[in-house]
XYZ file of C-alpha atoms in Angstrom:
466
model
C -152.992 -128.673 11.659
C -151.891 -128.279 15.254
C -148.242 -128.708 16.710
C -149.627 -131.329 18.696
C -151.696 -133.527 16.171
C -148.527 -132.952 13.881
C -146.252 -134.635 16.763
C -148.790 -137.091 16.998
C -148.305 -138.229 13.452
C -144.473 -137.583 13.614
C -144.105 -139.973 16.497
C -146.736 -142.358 14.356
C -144.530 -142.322 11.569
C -141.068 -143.790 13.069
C -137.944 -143.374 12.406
C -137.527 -139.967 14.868
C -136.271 -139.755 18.228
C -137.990 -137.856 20.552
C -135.687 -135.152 20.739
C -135.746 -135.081 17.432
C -139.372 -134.332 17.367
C -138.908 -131.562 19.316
C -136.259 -129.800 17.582
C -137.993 -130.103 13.925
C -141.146 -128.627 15.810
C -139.187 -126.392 18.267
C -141.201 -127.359 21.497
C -140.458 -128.740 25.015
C -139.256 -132.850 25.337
C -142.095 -132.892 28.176
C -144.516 -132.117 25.672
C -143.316 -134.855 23.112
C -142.634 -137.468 25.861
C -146.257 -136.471 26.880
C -147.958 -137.614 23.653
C -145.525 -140.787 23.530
C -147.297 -141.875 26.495
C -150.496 -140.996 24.944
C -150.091 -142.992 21.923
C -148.936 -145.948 23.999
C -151.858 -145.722 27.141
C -154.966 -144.991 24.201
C -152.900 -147.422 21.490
C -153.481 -144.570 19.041
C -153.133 -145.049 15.239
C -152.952 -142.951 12.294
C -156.975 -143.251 11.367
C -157.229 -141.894 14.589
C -155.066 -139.413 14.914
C -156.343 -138.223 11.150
C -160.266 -137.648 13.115
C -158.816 -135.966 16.299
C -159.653 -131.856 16.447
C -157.039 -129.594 17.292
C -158.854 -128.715 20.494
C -158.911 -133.062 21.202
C -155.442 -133.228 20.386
C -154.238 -130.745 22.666
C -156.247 -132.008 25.788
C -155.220 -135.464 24.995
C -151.678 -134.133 25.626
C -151.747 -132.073 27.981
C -155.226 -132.675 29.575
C -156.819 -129.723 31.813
C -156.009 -129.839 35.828
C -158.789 -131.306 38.279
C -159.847 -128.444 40.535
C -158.760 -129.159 44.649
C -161.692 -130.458 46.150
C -162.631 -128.382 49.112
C -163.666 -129.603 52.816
C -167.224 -128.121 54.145
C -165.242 -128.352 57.519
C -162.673 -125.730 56.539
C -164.158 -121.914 56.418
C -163.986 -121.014 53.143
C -162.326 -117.166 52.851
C -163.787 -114.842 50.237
C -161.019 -114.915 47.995
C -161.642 -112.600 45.629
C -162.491 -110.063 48.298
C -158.819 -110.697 49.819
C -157.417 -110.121 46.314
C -159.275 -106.990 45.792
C -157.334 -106.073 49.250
C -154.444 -107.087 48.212
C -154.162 -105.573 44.635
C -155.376 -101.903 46.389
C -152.617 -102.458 49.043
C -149.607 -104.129 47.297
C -147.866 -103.986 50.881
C -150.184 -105.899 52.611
C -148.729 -109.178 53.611
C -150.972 -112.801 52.543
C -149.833 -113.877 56.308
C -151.745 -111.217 58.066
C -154.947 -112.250 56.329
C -154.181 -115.504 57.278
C -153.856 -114.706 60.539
C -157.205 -112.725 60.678
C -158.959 -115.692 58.563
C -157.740 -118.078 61.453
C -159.328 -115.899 63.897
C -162.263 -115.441 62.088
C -162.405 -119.638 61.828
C -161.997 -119.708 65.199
C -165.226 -117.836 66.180
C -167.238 -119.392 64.464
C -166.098 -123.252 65.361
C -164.768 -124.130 62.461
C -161.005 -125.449 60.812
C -158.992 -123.350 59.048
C -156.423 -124.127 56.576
C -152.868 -124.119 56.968
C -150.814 -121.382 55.451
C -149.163 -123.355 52.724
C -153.094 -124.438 51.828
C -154.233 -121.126 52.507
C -151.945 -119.479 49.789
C -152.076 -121.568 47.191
C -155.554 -121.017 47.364
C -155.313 -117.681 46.916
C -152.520 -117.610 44.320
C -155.283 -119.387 41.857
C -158.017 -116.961 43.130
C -155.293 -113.999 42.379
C -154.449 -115.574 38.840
C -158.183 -115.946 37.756
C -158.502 -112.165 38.628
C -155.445 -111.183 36.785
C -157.099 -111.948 33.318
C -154.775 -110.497 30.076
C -156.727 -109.077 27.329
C -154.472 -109.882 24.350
C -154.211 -106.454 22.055
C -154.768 -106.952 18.285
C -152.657 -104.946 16.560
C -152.780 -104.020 12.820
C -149.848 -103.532 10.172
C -148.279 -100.393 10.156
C -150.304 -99.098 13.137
C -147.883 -98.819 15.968
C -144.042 -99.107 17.220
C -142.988 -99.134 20.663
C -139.798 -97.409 21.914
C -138.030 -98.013 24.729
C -134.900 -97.800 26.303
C -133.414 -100.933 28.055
C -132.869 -101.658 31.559
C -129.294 -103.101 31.019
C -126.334 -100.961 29.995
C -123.044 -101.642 27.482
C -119.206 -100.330 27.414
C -117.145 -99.273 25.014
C -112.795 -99.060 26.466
C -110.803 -96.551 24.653
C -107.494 -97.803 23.150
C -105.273 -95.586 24.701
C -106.725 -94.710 28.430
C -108.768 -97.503 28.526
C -111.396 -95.332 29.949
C -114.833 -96.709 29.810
C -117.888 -95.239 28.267
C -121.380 -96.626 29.651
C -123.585 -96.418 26.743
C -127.497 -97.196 26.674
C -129.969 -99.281 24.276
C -132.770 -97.623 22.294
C -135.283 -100.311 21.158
C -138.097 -99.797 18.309
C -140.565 -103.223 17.986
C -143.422 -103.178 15.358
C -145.730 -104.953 17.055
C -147.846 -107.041 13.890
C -144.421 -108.151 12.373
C -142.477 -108.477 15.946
C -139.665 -106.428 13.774
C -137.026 -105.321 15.742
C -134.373 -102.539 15.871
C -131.511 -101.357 18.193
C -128.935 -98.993 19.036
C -126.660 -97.796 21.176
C -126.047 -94.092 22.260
C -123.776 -92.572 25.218
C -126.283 -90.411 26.349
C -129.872 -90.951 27.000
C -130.506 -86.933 25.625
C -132.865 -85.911 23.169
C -130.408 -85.699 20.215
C -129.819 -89.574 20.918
C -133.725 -89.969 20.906
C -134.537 -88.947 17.620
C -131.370 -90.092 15.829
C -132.884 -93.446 16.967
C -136.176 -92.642 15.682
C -134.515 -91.477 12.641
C -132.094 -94.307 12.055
C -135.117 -96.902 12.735
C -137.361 -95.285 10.497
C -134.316 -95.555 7.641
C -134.246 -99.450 8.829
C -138.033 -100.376 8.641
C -138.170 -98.248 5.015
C -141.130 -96.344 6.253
C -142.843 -95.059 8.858
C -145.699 -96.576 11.463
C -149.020 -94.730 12.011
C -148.183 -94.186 16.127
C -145.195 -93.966 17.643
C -146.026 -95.441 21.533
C -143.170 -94.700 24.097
C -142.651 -94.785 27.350
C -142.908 -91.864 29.574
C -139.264 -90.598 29.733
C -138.341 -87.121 29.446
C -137.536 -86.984 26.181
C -140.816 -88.380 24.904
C -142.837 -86.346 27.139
C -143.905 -83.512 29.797
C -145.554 -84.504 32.932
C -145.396 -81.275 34.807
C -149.108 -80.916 35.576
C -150.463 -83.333 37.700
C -152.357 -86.850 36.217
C -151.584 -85.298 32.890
C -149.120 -86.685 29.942
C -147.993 -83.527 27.113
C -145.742 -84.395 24.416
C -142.356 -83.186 24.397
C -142.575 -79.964 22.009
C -139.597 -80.995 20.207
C -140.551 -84.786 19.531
C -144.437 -83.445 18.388
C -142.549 -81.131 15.670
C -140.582 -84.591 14.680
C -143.858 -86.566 14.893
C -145.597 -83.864 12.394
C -142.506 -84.085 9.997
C -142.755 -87.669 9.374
C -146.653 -87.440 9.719
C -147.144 -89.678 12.778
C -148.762 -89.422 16.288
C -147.189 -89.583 19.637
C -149.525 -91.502 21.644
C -147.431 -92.564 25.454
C -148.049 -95.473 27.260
C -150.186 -94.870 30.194
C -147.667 -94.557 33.636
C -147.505 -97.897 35.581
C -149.284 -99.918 33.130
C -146.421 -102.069 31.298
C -148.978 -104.424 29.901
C -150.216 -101.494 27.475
C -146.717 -102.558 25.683
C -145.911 -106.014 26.985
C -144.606 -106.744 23.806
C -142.068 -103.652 24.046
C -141.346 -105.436 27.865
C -140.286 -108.626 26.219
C -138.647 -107.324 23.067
C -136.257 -105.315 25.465
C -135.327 -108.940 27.263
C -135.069 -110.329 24.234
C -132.262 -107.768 23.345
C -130.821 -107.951 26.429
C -130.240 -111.620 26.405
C -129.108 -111.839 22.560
C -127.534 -108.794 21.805
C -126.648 -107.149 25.019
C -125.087 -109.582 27.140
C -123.213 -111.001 23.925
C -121.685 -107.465 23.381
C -120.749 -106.942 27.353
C -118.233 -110.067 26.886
C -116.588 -108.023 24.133
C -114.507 -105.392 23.709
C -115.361 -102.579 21.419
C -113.457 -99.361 21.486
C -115.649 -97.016 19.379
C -119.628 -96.598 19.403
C -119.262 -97.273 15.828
C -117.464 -101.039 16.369
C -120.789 -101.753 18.641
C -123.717 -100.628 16.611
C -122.001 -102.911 14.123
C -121.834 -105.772 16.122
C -125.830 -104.777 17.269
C -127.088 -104.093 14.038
C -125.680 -107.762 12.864
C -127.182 -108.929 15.764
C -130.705 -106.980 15.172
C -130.540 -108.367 11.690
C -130.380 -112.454 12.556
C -133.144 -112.143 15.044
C -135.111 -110.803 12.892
C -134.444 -113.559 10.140
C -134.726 -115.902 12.798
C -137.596 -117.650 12.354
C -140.386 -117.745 15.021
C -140.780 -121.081 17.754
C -144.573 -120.854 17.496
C -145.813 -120.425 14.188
C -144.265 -120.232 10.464
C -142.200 -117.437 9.077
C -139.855 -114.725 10.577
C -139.918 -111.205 12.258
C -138.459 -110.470 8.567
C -141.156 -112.064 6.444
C -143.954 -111.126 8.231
C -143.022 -107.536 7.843
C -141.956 -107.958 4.431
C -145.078 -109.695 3.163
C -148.004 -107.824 5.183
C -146.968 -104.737 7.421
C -144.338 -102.794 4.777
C -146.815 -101.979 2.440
C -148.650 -100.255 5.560
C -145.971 -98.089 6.229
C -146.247 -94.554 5.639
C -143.346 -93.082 3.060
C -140.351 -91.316 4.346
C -140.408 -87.611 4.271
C -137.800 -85.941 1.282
C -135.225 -84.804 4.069
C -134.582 -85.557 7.693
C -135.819 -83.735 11.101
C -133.473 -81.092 12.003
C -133.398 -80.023 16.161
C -133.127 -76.422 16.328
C -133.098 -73.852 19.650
C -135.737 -71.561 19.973
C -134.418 -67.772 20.474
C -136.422 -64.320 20.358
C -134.239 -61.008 19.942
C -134.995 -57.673 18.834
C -133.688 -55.960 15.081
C -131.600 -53.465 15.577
C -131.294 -50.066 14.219
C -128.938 -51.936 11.718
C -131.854 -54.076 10.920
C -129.648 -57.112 12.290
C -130.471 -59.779 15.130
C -127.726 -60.766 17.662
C -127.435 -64.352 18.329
C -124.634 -65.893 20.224
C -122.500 -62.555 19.210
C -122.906 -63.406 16.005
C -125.350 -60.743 13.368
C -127.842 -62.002 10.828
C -129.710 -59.264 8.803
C -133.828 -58.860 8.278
C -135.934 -57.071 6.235
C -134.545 -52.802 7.386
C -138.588 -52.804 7.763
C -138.696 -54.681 10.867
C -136.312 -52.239 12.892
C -137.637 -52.093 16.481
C -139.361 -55.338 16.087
C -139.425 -58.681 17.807
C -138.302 -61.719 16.241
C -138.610 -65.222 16.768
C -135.358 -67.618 15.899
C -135.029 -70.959 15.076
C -131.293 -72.006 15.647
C -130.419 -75.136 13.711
C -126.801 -76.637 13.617
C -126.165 -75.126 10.266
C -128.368 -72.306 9.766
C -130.977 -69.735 11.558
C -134.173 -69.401 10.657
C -135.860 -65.742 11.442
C -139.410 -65.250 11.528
C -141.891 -62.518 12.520
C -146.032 -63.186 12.598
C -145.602 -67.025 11.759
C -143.755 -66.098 8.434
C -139.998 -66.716 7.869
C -137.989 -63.242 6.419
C -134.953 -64.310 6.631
C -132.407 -67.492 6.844
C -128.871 -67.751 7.031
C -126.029 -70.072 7.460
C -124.783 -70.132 10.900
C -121.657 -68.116 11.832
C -119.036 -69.518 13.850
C -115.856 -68.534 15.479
C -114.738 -65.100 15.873
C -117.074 -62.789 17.623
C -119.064 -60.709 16.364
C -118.859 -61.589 12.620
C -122.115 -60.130 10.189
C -124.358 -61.770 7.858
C -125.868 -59.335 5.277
C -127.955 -59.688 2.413
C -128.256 -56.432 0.203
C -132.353 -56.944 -0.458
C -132.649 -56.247 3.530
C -130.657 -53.124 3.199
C -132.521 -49.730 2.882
C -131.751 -48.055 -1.396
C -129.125 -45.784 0.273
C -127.384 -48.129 1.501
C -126.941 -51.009 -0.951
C -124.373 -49.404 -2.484
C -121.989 -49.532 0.453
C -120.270 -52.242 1.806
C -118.975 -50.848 5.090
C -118.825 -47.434 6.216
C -115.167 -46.621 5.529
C -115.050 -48.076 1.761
C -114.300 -46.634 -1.552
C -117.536 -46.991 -3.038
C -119.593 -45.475 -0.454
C -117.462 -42.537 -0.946
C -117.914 -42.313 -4.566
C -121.603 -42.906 -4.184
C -121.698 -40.100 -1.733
C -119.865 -37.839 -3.756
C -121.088 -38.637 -7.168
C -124.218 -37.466 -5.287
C -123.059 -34.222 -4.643
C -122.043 -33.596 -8.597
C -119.595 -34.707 -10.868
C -116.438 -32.539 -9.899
C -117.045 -33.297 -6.304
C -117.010 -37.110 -7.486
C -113.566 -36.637 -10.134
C -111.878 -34.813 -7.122
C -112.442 -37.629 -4.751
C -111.790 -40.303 -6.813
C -108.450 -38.304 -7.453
C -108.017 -38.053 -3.577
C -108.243 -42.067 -3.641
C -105.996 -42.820 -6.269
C -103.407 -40.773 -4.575
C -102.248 -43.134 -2.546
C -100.468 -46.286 -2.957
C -102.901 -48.058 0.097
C -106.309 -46.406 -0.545
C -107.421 -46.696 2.950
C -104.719 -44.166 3.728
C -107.655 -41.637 1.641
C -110.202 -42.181 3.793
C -110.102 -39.307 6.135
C -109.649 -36.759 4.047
C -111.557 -38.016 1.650
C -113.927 -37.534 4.842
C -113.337 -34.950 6.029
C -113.467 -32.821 2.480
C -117.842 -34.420 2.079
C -118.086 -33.872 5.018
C -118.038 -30.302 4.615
C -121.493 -30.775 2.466
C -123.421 -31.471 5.924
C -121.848 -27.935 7.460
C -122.431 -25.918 4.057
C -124.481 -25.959 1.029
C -123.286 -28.949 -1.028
C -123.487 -26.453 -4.476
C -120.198 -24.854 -2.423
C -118.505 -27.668 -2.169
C -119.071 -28.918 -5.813
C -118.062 -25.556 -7.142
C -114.860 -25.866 -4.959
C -114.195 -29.103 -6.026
C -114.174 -27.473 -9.828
């Protein structure tokens, strides 16, 4: 049954004020004082009522407008010629066709409508051309993102300095489902903690991910062409979904983003801009409790909430969250070393000692790098920070000869080197070493004394050491 056949009978039945009508049904007083006048003027009764369509019930209400009847005196202007003009030539002013209709009237002897006339005339013609196709959209297909017009503040406690910080908006369009948050910084690390952080609201993932054409979403360098942002495509593939923007001046390809955004803005934004919050935290609190009871509200126009709808039909549809989140990383290229090391930031990480001389590419995450050569990763370490100039090694990289050693001035690279030479050379060093109280203080000499196996015949040097 209809909203308006049910007012019908609710007005029938007695017992409820008008405006109580329209609260239980959440519609407009005109529309209930409308159908009061029609049960009063057609003496309707409940039989009646009971063998009234939908479609009957809702012109009996709110019967359809009488079109203007139109003088054969008057020249009538090609209106939807004029509004083909107009839409190609936004600038043009109504007046100055006006002006040239008048003209045109005048020519050919006949009257021509006033300008008040004149545009009304042409603000129907303009509205029948302006036709809305309403999209169908299926559960779990799409979101659109968005960022909103309007801006919030957050006042620090002690220098009261303010902070502007900006709304990013997800709506699923089958379920109307709604989420929200605030960032300080319209940057791509605030763009896909959103996506993130929505994704961990909804409990899954939609099919299509529809934004609109800001820089963090996309690349429109070339002319008449839209490319994905190469970051947000590498998100989109890790939580298996496509990246499909909106096309560039057409907002009613996501007029349902357009009006979620106001929505926000009225309920959540303005709210928040009478407040004072002092930490980013304190706001997304307040929006997220905010998000939550519009989206258990329940709708004006038909039964159930943003909530249940998605609950009930579109969750299901969602694709599953990936094991672990989407991690931004910088890409670098540098060259190995002769020490079979990369230098990144100052900072050493070790590959395979068979890629000396090679080009690597780097992938330079918050926590750890990532080195790869022909598409396959060699090597990955946790990120150094601090002190320049620090070393990651791992021993599997390091040629046989030198796994043994940790630096070039320790103990056991010594030994090694010695015990290599024979076993006297290797008792008389270790003596060397164990001569002094700091064993570093051994080093040269120890040295110096195999280093005399490079300038001689090692057997010399071993039967020395004897």
């Amino acid at each position: 049954m209809s909203k308006k056949k049910r007012m019908l009978f609710m007005l029938l039945g007695g017992g409820m004020s008008q405006g109580h009508v329209a609260a239980v049904l959440r519609c407009s007083k005109r529309d209930v004082s409308a159908a009061a006048r029609v049960i009063r003027e057609e003496r309707l009764d409940a039989a009646t009522v009971e063998a009234l369509s939908d479609a009957e019930a809702e012109r009996l209400i709110n019967p359809p407008k009488e079109p203007k009847p139109k003088d054969d005196s008057y020249l009538q202007p090609d209106y939807d010629a004029l509004v083909e003009r107009k839409a190609k030539n936004r600038k043009l002013p109504v007046k100055l066709m006006w002006i040239e209709y008048c003209e045109q009237a005048a020519g050919l002897e006949k009257r021509a409508y006033v300008y008040q006339t004149f545009c009304e005339y042409f603000a129907e013609a303009e509205e029948k051309a302006d036709a809305r196709n309403r999209f169908k959209h299926a559960p779990g297909e799409k979101a659109f993102i968005d960022w909103a017009g309007d801006t919030c503040t957050i006042v620090d406690r002690v220098t009261g300095r303010r902070t502007t910080c900006y709304m990013l908006i997800f709506c699923l369009p089958f379920s109307c489902l709604i989420f929200a948050e605030a960032f300080t910084s319209l940057g791509e690390p605030c763009w896909l903690k959103g996506h993130m952080d929505a994704f961990d609201y909804f409990g899954g993932v939609p099919q299509m991910l529809v934004p609109d054409n800001c820089s963090t979403a996309t690349d429109r360098t070339p002319a008449y062409i839209t490319l994905v942002n190469g970051t947000y495509e590498r998100f989109a593939e890790h939580y298996d979904c496509a990246v499909v923007p909106a096309r560039v001046r057409k907002p009613r390809d996501k007029g349902l983003a357009e009006s979620t955004v106001d929505l926000v803005e009225q309920w959540i934004m303005a709210p928040a801009n009478e407040a004072n919050f002092h930490t980013l935290d304190e706001l997304n609190e307040f929006v997220l409790d905010r998000v939550g009871w519009l989206n258990d509200r329940g709708f004006s126009d038909k039964d159930g909430s943003r909530r249940s709808k998605y609950e009930g039909e579109e969750r299901e549809c969602m694709h599953a969250l990936p094991v672990s989140g989407f991690e931004t990383y910088e890409p670098r290229r540098a060259k190995v070393s002769p020490d079979y090391h990369v230098r990144i930031d100052y900072m050493h990480y070790s590959v395979p000692h068979r890629l000396i001389g090679e080009t690597c590419d780097i992938r330079l995450y918050a926590s750890r790098v990532v080195i790869a050569h022909g598409g396959e990763v060699v090597a990955e370490h946790d990120r150094l920070f601090g002190r320049k100039g620090q070393f990651s090694t791992f021993s599997e990289h390091m040629p046989a000869n030198h796994r043994e050693m940790d630096s070039p001035w320790s103990r056991e690279r010594f030994e090694n080197w010695a015990d290599r030479i024979g076993p006297a050379t290797g008792e008389a060093v270790r003596r060397m070493l164990d001569a002094k109280p700091i064993v570093q203080q051994a080093f040269v000499g120890v040295r110096n004394v195999l280093g005399l196996s490079k300038k001689h015949d090692p057997a010399m040097l071993e039967r020395a050491c004897a």
